[in-house]
Coordinates of C-alpha atoms and ligand atoms in Angstrom, one line a residue:
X19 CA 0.0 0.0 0.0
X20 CA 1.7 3.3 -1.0
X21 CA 1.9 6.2 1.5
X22 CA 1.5 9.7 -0.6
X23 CA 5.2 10.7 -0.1
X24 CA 7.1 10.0 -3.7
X25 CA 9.8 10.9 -5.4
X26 CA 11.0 10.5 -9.3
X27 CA 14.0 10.2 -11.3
X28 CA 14.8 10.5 -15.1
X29 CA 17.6 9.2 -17.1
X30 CA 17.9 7.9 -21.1
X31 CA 19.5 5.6 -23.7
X32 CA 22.8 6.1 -25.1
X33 CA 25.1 5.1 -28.4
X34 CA 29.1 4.7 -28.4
X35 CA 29.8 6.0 -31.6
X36 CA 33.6 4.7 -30.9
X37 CA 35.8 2.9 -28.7
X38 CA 33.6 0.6 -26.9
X39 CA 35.8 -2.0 -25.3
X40 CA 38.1 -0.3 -25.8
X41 CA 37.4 2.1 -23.3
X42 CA 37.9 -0.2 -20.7
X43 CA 41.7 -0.5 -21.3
X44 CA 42.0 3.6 -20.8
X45 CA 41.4 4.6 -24.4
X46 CA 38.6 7.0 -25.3
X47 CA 35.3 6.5 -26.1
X48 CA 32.9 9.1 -28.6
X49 CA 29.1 8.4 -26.7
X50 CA 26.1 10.2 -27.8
X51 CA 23.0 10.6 -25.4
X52 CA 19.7 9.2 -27.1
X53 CA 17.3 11.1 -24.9
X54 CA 14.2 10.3 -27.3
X55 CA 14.9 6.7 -25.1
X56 CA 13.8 7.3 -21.6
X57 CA 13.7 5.4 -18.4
X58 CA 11.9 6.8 -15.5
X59 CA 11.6 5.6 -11.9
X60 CA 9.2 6.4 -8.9
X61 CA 9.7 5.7 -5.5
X62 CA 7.0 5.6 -3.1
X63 CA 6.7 5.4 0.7
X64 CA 4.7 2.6 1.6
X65 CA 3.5 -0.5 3.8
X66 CA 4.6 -3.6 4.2
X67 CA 7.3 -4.6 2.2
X68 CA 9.9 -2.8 0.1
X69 CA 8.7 -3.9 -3.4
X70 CA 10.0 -3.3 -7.0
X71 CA 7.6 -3.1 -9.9
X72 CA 9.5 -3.3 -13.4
X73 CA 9.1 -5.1 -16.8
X74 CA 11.1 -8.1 -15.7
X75 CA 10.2 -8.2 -12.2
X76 CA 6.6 -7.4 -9.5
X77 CA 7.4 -8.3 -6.0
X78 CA 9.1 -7.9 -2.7
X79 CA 12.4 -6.2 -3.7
X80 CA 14.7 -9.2 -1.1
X81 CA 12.8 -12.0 -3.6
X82 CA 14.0 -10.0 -7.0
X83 CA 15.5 -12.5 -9.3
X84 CA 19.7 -12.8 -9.5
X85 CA 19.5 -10.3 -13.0
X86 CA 18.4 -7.8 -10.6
X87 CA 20.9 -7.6 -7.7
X88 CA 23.0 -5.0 -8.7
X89 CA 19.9 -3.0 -9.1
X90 CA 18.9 -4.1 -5.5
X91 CA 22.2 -3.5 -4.4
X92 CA 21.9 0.1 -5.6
X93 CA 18.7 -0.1 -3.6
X94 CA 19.9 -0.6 -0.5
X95 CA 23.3 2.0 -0.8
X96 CA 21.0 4.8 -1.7
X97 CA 18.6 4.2 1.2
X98 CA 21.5 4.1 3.3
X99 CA 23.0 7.0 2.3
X100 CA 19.7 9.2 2.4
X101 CA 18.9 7.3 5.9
X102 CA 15.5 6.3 4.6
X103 CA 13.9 3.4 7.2
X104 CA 10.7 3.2 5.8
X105 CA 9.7 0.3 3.7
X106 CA 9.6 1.7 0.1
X107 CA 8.2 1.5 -3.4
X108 CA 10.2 1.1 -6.8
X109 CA 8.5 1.4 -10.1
X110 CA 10.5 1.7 -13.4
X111 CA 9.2 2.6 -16.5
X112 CA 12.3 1.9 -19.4
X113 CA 11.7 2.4 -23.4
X114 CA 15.2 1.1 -23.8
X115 CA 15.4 -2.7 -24.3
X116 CA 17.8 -4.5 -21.9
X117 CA 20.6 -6.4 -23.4
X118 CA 20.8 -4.3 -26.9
X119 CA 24.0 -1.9 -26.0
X120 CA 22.1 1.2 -25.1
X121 CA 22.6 1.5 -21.5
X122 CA 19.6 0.0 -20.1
X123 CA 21.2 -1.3 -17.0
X124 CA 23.2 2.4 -15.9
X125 CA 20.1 4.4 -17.0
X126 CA 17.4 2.5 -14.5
X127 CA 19.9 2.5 -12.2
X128 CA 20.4 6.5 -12.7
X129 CA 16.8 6.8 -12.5
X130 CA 16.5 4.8 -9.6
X131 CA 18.9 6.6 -7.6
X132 CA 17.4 10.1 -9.0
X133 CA 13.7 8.9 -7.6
X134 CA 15.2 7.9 -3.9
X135 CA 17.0 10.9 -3.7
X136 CA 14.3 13.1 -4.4
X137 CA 11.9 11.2 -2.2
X138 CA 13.9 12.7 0.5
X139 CA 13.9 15.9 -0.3
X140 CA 18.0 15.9 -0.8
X141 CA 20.3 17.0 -2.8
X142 CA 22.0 14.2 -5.4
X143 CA 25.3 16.0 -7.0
X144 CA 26.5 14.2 -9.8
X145 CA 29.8 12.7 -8.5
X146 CA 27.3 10.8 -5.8
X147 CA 24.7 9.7 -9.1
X148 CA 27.4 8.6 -10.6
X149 CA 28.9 6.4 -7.7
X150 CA 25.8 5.1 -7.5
X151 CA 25.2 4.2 -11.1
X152 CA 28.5 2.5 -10.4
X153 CA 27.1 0.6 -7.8
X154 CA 24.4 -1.0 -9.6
X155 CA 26.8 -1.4 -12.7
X156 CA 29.7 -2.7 -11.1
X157 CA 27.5 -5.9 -9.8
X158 CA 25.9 -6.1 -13.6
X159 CA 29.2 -5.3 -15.9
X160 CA 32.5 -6.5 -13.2
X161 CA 34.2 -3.5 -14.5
X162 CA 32.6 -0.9 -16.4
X163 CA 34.6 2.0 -18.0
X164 CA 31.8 4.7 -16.6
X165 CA 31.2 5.8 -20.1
X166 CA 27.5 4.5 -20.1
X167 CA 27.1 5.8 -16.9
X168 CA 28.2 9.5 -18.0
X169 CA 26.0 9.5 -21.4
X170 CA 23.0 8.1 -20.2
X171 CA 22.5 10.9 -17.4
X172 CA 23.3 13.8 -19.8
X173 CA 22.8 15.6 -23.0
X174 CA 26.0 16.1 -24.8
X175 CA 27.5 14.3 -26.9
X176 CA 30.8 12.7 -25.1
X177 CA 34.7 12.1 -25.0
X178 CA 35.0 10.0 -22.5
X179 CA 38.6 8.8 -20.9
X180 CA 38.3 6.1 -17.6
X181 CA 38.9 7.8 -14.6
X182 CA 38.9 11.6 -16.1
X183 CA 36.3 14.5 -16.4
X184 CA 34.5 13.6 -19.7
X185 CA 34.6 16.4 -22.6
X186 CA 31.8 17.7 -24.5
X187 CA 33.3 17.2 -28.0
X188 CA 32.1 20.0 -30.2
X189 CA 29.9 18.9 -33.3
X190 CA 29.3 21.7 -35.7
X191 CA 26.9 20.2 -38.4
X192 CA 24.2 18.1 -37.4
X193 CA 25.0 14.0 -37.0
X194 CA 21.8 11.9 -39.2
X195 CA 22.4 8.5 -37.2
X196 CA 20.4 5.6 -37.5
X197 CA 20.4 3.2 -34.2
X198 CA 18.9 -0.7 -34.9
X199 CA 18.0 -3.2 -32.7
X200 CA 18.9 -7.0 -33.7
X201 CA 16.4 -9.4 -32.5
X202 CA 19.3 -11.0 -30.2
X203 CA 20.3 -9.4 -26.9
X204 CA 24.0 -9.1 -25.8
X205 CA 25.5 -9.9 -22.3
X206 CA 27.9 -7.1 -21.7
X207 CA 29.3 -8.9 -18.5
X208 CA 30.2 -12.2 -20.7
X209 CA 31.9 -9.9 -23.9
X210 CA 33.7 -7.8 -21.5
X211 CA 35.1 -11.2 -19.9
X212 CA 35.6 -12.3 -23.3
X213 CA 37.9 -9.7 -24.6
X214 CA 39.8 -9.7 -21.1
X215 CA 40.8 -12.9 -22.0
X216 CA 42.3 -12.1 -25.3
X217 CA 43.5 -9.1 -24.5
X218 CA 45.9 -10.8 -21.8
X219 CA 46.8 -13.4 -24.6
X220 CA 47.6 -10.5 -27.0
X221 CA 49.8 -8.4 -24.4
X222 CA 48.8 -4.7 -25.0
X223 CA 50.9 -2.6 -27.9
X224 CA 49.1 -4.7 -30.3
X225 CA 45.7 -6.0 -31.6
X226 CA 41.9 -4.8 -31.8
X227 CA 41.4 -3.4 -28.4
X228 CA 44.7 -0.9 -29.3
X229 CA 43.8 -0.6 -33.0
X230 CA 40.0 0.3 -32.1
X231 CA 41.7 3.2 -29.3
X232 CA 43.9 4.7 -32.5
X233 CA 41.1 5.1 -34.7
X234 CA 38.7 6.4 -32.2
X235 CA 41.6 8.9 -31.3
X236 CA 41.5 10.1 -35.1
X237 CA 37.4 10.4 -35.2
X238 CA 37.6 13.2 -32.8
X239 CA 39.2 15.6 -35.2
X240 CA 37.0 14.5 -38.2
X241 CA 33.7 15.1 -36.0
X242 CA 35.1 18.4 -34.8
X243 CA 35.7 19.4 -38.5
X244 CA 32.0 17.9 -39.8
X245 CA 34.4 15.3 -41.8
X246 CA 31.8 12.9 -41.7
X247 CA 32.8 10.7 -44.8
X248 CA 36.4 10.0 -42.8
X249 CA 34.4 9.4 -39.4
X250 CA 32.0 7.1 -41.6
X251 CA 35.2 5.2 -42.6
X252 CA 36.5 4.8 -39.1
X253 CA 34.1 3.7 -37.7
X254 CA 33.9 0.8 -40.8
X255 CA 37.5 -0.2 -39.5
X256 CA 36.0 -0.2 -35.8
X257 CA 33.6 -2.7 -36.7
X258 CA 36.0 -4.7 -38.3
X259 CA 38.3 -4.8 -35.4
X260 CA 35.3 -5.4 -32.8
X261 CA 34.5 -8.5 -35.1
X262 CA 37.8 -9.7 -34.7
X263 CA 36.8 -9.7 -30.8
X264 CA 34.2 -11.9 -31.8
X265 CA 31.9 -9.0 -30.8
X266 CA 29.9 -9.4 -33.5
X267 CA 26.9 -11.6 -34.6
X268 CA 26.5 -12.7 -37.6
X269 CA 23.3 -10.5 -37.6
X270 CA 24.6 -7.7 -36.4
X271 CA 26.7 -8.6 -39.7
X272 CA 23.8 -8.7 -41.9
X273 CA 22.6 -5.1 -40.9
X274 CA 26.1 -3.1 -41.1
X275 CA 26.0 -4.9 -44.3
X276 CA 23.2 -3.7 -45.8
X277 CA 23.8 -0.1 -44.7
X278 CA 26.9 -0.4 -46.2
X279 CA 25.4 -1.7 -49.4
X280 CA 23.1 1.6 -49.5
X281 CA 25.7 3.7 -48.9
X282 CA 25.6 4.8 -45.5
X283 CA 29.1 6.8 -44.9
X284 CA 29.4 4.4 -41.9
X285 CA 28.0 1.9 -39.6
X286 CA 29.1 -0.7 -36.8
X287 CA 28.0 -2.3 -34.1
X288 CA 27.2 -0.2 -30.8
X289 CA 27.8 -1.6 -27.3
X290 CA 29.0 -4.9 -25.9
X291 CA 27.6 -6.8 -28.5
X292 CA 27.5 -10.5 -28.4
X293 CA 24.2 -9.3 -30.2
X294 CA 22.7 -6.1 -29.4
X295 CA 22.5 -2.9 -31.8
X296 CA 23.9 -1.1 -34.3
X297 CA 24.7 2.3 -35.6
X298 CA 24.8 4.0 -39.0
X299 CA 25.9 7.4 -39.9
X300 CA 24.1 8.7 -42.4
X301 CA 24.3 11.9 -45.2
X302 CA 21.2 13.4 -44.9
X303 CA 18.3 13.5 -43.2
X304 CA 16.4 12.2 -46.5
X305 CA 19.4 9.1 -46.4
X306 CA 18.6 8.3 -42.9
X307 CA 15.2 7.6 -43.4
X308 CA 16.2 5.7 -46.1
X309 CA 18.3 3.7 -44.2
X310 CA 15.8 3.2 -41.5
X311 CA 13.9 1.5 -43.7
X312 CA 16.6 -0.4 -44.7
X313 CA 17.5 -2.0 -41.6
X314 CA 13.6 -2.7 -40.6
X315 CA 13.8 -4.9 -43.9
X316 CA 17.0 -5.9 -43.2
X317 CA 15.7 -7.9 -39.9
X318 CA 16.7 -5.2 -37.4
X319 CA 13.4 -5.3 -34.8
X320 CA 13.3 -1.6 -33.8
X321 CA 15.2 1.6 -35.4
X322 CA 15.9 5.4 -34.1
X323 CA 16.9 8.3 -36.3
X324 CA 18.5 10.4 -33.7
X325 CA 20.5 13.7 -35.0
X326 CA 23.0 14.5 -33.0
X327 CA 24.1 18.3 -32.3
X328 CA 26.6 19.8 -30.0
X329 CA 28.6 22.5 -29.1
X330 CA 31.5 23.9 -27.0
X331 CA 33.9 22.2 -25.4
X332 CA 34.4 22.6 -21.7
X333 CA 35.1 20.0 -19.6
X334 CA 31.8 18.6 -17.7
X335 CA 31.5 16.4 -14.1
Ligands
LIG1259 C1 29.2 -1.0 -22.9 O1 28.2 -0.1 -23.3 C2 30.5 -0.5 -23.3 C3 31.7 -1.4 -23.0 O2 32.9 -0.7 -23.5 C4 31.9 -1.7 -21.5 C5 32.2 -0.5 -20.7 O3 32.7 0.5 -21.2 O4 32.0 -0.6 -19.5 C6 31.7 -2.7 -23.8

């Protein structure tokens, strides 16, 4: 039974243009925000038990199923930290699939720790939502970079280093993106794992992981200058080199493919992958509508056409 007294939190989907796994090893990441994707979260004082209410999961929040601890862990940090002893309420409300490589699990967890926070009536600065994000995340991921973290609870488009104040990297003509969902979700936990373990075989110096950092190093120039046919072409090799992490499925495959075929000036996979999404940079506006359609014929179960615009370039936190 609720109590009156609630509080809500908002965060949203995000795409890494480049460096994804890479990121993890200290090289930079490019991560737009997709804030057409939201996620919200209310939490209500109630009765009785503290109880979650999401799409996977309706129950007492101690019974939630194993996919769900870090979230509970998050849970518990952020009631402890805003010394909350009443039993309490959790519903989530998430347009972003789980499992596709669009920051599902950092943005509930962002929204999450945005509803508890205003529940009581204090102040969340960002280093704190982000140490909480990290909470949740840390438990889902083993060891995330932060990057989704970062994207997923802001609006500008992102350079983002491990361990450093990300930069909000300057984009002077508008970005046509197409984002696609495969029909196969990814396990970020288990491809993160998995390119650990060839990483350590390779040594670092050589290999994907340090070939993916050097071209993601050279796409900040070309965004910066609007050279999107060179940015379109880096990200090509990216793909190539996350498919030589075995990152990519063969579907996945299919729909870079066939955005390549109608001549999209780029597209690779976004995310962990292991199955997941994929992103396409596009001419035009008219172009990425076109490809849109494309990729809907081309098997991918859900598309968005965000257009990406930024500017300035000071530091953020
Ligand atoms: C996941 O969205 C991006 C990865 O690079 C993992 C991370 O940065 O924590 C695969």
């Amino acid at each position: 039974m609720t109590h009156g007294k609630s509080g809500r939190g908002d965060a949203h989907g995000k795409a890494i243009l480049m460096g994804e796994h890479a990121v993890v090893y200290g090289f930079p990441a490019v991560a737009v925000p997709l804030p057409e994707i939201k996620v919200s979260a209310e939490a209500t004082s109630r009765e009785g038990d503290d109880w979650l209410d999401c799409t996977y999961y309706r129950g007492p929040l101690q019974h939630a199923p194993s996919e769900l601890a870090g979230l509970r862990l998050l849970i518990v940090e952020g009631l402890e930290r805003i010394k909350w002893r009443r039993p309490i309420g959790i519903t989530i409300r998430s347009d972003i699939p789980a499992g596709y490589g669009l920051g599902s699990s950092a943005a509930v967890a962002a929204a999450v720790a945005g509803a508890l926070y205003h529940l009581a009536g204090a102040p969340l600065p960002r280093e704190t939502w982000l140490e909480l994000v990290a909470v949740s995340e840390t438990m889902c991921h083993g060891a995330p970079s932060g990057v989704d973290a970062q994207a997923t609870t802001g609006l500008d488009p992102l350079w983002f280093v491990r361990g450093r104040s990300p930069e909000i990297v300057a984009i002077p003509t508008p970005m046509y993106l197409v984002v696609a969902a495969s029909s196969q979700p990814g396990n970020t936990r288990h491809t993160v794992k998995q390119v650990r373990a060839l990483q350590e075989r390779l040594g670092s110096g050589t290999g994907p992981i340090d070939r993916i950092g050097a071209l993601t190093a050279a796409s900040r120039p070309a965004i910066e200058h609007g050279d999107y046919p060179y940015l379109g072409a880096l990200m090509i090799e990216v793909h190539r080199e996350l498919a030589a992490l075995n990152a990519a499925t063969s579907e996945v495959e299919q729909l870079v493919a066939a955005a390549l075929r109608h001549e999209a000036l780029g597209a690779k996979l976004t995310g962990g992958g292991g199955g997941d999404s994929m992103v396409v940079l596009a001419k035009d506006i008219q172009q990425q509508r076109q490809l849109a359609d494309v990729l809907m014929s081309a098997g991918a179960t859900r598309v968005w056409t965000p257009i990406v615009r930024g500017t300035g370039l000071s530091a953020i936190n």
